[in-house]
Structures are given as structure tokens and as C-alpha cells.
Amino acid sequence: MGTCADHIVHYETLDEAGRRIVVPFFHPTLLVLSEYFDNITNCFIKDIRQRLALSRRVGHLYQRYIPTQQLIVWYLNHPVRRIKVQGCVVGYGWHRQAGVDWMFLHIDDCTGLMWCQCDEELAGEATALVGRTVAVSGYMNPTGRIDRPSELYLVVEHLEYVVGLESEIQFWEVTMLFRRQLGYVWELGPDLLNGLYSARRKAAVEADGAPRQAPTSESNCGDDAASCKSLQPAASIEGSAYVPCAPVARAATTVTVRYTMNQYKDALLAYFFDCAGQQQVPYRRPLAEVLVLSQILHAVALTRRGEHDAFSAGLEKTKALLYDSVLAQFCTMGVLSLEGSDQIQLHLLPVKEHIVARIDTWLKLHVRAGKLLYHQVRSTCGLPQMSAPFIVNLTKVLLRQHISQRTELVDSWFLDAKSEERGYLLVRFNYINSRIC
């Protein structure tokens, strides 16, 4: 454990997503290579609480390197030091520590509750915060006991009011992206490890041959920091998705995100909606001839081919299997059918016309919340087999296509999907002007 060459200091066997995996924990001086170590990470309160037991269990390995007042929250072996949560302030209290009065806000993000310690100057008037949505960032207090939730709190370094539904939704979307990314074990790339071991051997040779100081483990790590991103190839999301901890933003602050099958399904539905006026589409065209669809499916296949025996035949076979499975799902919903083995018969035009007509009516009247009945969509379009979640997904795809052409009118929109039993979904609009019915 004395050098970077001893890069794994501990193993943990964890249950994650219904499977048992062995997770390596790296030497403390390597933690700076993690993209989460020095940046603020959006989190759900429930996820933080679920990971506190592991965080305490492995925390002793890093006590010499991390400030004692900060608790690293471990998502598998990803070290998350600074956390950002967003929620409604449902209460507040005061506590005196070392002669200083601290305000504690009780925040609910719909996944759990957490106390957050704030400086009075930072939070302002406590009573004015109750009922408001805020975003707070800071680090977890390491002294509280896990069996006493009131002693586990976030030490707030920054607090901001969340203004507008668009900002709130953007936070949740980014948090879900972080959550998916943190579900993969962090691995160090072969190039980085080779560099670390080579630097170690070189330092040992130089130390034997001349009375010079060997490079420290930290300097060895820093030389190879650029090659540490060993996750699967993925797209990048720029900008506010990653909030730097330091006041001055880094030159290239990004968060990498894997494409998912849901993203591919949305993109494929959007393509089929564009082709809704055609009776048939060649079966292979969306798979191989549409660049955007091909790129997304390629990225998904890279991460999926090791998950099932059927995906072990190669990348192209994996892509074909994934594509076939999506089309089979669409067929069960009735929105398309297969004509032989080389043509796709589309039945999306009635769906598109019905939903787009409703959207146009809502926008024309500046309706703030439009209601779409599931049974009405099924009966009007002649597709009784469509499930409520699938109707919600169709509506989401059409909203993205349609609202993108109405940017002068609509600032943002939000889908409030109800259950099958309640029988409808609401589309909520925020208009640029204030004339709302």
C-alpha cells in the first residue's frame, strides 16, 4: 500500500442490481483520477443512504488522505466527495456547536429526507425557505450514526433557489445520468497501469544507481492522469451537467454517459414517425442506413454484448438481436407489423395525427395542462393493445418533435403520467408569455 504500484488495496463483494460482483478499491493516491473525486455529483438522498454502510466500512483505508470532517460516499468503487441534492424544504431547526448556532434544513427530494447544516448567512431567513425548492451542495458529515438518521447530515457549502420547472427537471435528468454511470465499476485502463508500474520500476532502478530522490506515488499518478478514463466509449454531455467544485471552472469539464435502450427506442420511434406517411419501410434501413440510429445502437451493443450468452457472437450479431427485440416490442403494441422478412408495415399515422392535433389545440389556446385519455388514444387509433407506458412514450417523442418547432411560444414542458387505473396523462406547458388559460 506504500506506492501507486500497489494499486488495489481492498476488495468488496457487493450485491448490485440482483447480482454479486467483486469490486476493487484503489490506492488512495489514485482517487484523484476519478472524474467524481474533485467534482460535485448530483445524487438522490435514497442512494446516499443506501451506500453509507459501505462508505463507513472502507473509510478507514483512506483516513490518512481525506480530511477527517469529510465522508466519501462510495458508489461501488467511485469516490464521491461532494454531493448535490435538490428538494423541497419541509422543515428547519437550530443546533449550537462550539459556540456557533447552525441552521439545519430538512430537505425532501421524494426519495428520502436529509438534514442539511447551513451557515445562517448562506440560508437567510429560515421560515422563508419552507415550502421552496432548493439545491444544496457540500459533503457528508462522517460523525453521525447510520442507525440515527437525524445525525447524518450534509454540510452545505452552496445553496441556491430552484426557479422554474425546467431547471428542476434538468436536475433530475442529470441525476439519472449520473446514477446510471455510477452503476458501472470504475476500472483503470491498461495504459495507465502499465505507466504506473513502469514508473515504479524506473524509480527503483534510478534509486539503486544514483543517490537521487525517487518520484513520489502522487507524481507517478499525475503523469498518467489523462489515460485513466477506461469506461466504454460513450457520448459526452457538456455544460451544466457537471458542476465544478472550485470557483473557477475547468477547461474541459464533462460527464460521460452511456446510451441506453430507452434512448434507442425513442430515436427509432422518432424515425418511424417521420416515415408515418409511408406504407412500408425496408426492414434493414433503420438498422444500417440511418446514421444516428446506427451510432446509438452501436454504443448500446458495446455495453450489452457481455450480458447474455446470445450476445457473445460478435458486435454485429448483438446489434441485430437488439434491433429485432425492439421491433418485436413495437409489433406487440400494434404500431407496426412485419411484411415478410424485408418490409416493415407502419401503423403510426393515426397515432401521430391524433396526438399532434391535441397538442396543437392546447398550444393554440395556451392551455397550461392538457389531458390525454389512454382509452381515447386506443379507440381513435384502432390500437387497443397499446399499454399506458407506451402511449406516454409515444407522446413524449411527438412532443420533442413538435415543440422544437414552437420555441417562440413554449419555454418548457413536462409529462405528468398517471397510472392505467387513473386512465390519463397530463402535459404541462410553461409558455414564454403570460397569457395562460
XYZ file of C-alpha atoms in Angstrom, residues 226-401:
176
model
C -5.170 11.661 -18.896
C -5.401 7.951 -19.684
C -7.498 6.913 -16.706
C -10.892 7.073 -18.453
C -11.268 3.374 -19.177
C -15.060 3.121 -19.362
C -16.737 2.065 -22.575
C -16.884 4.627 -25.426
C -19.784 6.989 -24.849
C -21.231 10.331 -25.766
C -20.390 13.478 -23.802
C -22.770 15.953 -22.225
C -21.257 19.391 -21.860
C -22.061 22.308 -19.646
C -24.235 22.375 -16.542
C -24.430 18.594 -16.310
C -21.180 18.724 -14.339
C -20.724 21.464 -11.763
C -17.081 22.073 -10.814
C -16.282 22.250 -7.122
C -13.757 25.061 -7.462
C -14.939 28.631 -8.134
C -13.087 28.669 -11.450
C -14.406 26.119 -13.948
C -12.017 23.642 -15.503
C -11.181 23.988 -19.162
C -12.861 20.735 -20.178
C -15.361 19.622 -17.552
C -17.614 16.868 -18.896
C -19.551 13.840 -17.769
C -19.659 10.765 -19.978
C -22.920 8.876 -20.351
C -23.720 5.513 -21.909
C -26.538 5.314 -24.416
C -29.409 3.118 -23.235
C -32.016 1.001 -24.979
C -34.693 3.511 -23.988
C -32.818 6.228 -25.860
C -32.570 3.962 -28.877
C -36.302 3.164 -28.744
C -37.123 6.884 -28.610
C -34.854 7.612 -31.571
C -36.328 4.710 -33.557
C -39.893 5.856 -32.828
C -38.982 9.378 -33.944
C -37.667 7.941 -37.214
C -40.840 5.896 -37.749
C -42.998 8.963 -37.033
C -41.068 10.833 -39.730
C -41.899 7.964 -42.100
C -45.519 7.617 -40.898
C -46.909 8.748 -44.263
C -45.246 5.803 -45.992
C -46.915 2.432 -46.035
C -43.713 0.434 -45.774
C -40.081 0.848 -44.749
C -37.306 -1.594 -45.721
C -36.506 -3.785 -42.741
C -32.748 -3.166 -42.791
C -32.828 0.592 -43.367
C -33.141 1.755 -39.718
C -30.528 -0.798 -38.665
C -27.780 0.013 -41.135
C -28.593 3.052 -43.263
C -29.689 5.749 -40.769
C -26.503 7.169 -39.248
C -27.882 8.452 -35.932
C -29.748 5.219 -35.193
C -26.735 3.159 -36.166
C -24.435 5.146 -33.866
C -26.738 4.827 -30.850
C -27.265 1.096 -31.398
C -23.521 0.580 -31.816
C -22.855 2.286 -28.463
C -25.567 0.222 -26.736
C -24.277 -3.017 -28.249
C -20.772 -2.348 -26.947
C -22.062 -2.398 -23.376
C -24.625 -5.189 -23.820
C -22.760 -7.905 -25.670
C -21.254 -9.340 -22.479
C -24.539 -9.500 -20.557
C -26.113 -12.551 -22.209
C -24.905 -15.672 -23.997
C -26.921 -14.694 -27.053
C -24.840 -11.516 -27.356
C -21.473 -13.280 -27.405
C -21.414 -13.930 -31.157
C -19.969 -10.528 -32.039
C -20.896 -6.877 -32.236
C -22.922 -7.034 -35.464
C -24.892 -10.027 -34.193
C -25.582 -8.191 -30.945
C -26.842 -5.137 -32.827
C -29.157 -7.294 -34.941
C -30.558 -9.061 -31.868
C -31.209 -5.765 -30.085
C -32.858 -4.293 -33.175
C -35.082 -7.358 -33.620
C -36.150 -7.237 -29.963
C -37.204 -3.573 -30.231
C -39.218 -4.219 -33.393
C -40.887 -7.200 -31.711
C -41.969 -4.960 -28.840
C -43.358 -2.363 -31.247
C -45.259 -5.133 -33.039
C -46.932 -6.234 -29.799
C -48.148 -2.638 -29.352
C -49.644 -2.727 -32.861
C -47.802 0.339 -34.208
C -46.082 -1.740 -36.888
C -46.139 -5.208 -38.409
C -43.685 -7.210 -40.467
C -44.410 -7.964 -44.113
C -42.278 -10.989 -44.832
C -38.645 -10.624 -43.859
C -37.743 -7.441 -45.708
C -40.505 -4.853 -45.086
C -41.950 -3.037 -42.059
C -45.614 -2.024 -42.289
C -46.235 1.199 -40.322
C -49.484 1.942 -38.431
C -48.339 5.149 -36.747
C -50.098 7.779 -38.861
C -53.409 7.731 -36.883
C -51.442 7.953 -33.631
C -49.391 10.885 -34.884
C -52.409 12.756 -36.251
C -54.460 12.298 -33.072
C -51.766 13.312 -30.564
C -50.386 16.175 -32.670
C -53.927 17.541 -33.134
C -54.380 17.595 -29.358
C -51.019 19.312 -28.877
C -51.857 21.954 -31.496
C -55.185 22.669 -29.776
C -53.538 23.080 -26.381
C -50.892 25.409 -27.771
C -53.431 27.476 -29.706
C -55.479 28.023 -26.537
C -52.410 28.394 -24.309
C -53.652 25.553 -22.120
C -51.325 25.024 -19.202
C -52.190 21.348 -18.567
C -53.639 19.226 -21.370
C -55.202 15.837 -20.627
C -54.785 12.824 -22.910
C -57.022 9.812 -22.205
C -55.450 6.399 -22.777
C -58.675 4.712 -23.912
C -59.387 7.554 -26.329
C -55.973 7.178 -27.969
C -56.515 3.425 -28.336
C -60.025 3.690 -29.758
C -59.301 6.617 -32.093
C -56.184 4.968 -33.490
C -57.638 1.456 -33.586
C -54.804 0.036 -31.475
C -56.398 -1.468 -28.336
C -53.239 -3.353 -27.363
C -51.154 -0.241 -26.626
C -50.117 -0.064 -22.967
C -50.261 3.153 -20.957
C -46.434 3.443 -20.628
C -46.112 3.019 -24.397
C -48.673 5.783 -25.040
C -46.694 8.013 -22.674
C -43.532 7.242 -24.632
C -45.204 7.990 -27.970
C -46.452 11.309 -26.602
C -43.002 12.204 -25.302
C -41.390 11.563 -28.696
C -44.033 13.610 -30.535
C -43.732 16.462 -28.036
C -39.989 16.615 -28.608
C -40.502 16.775 -32.359
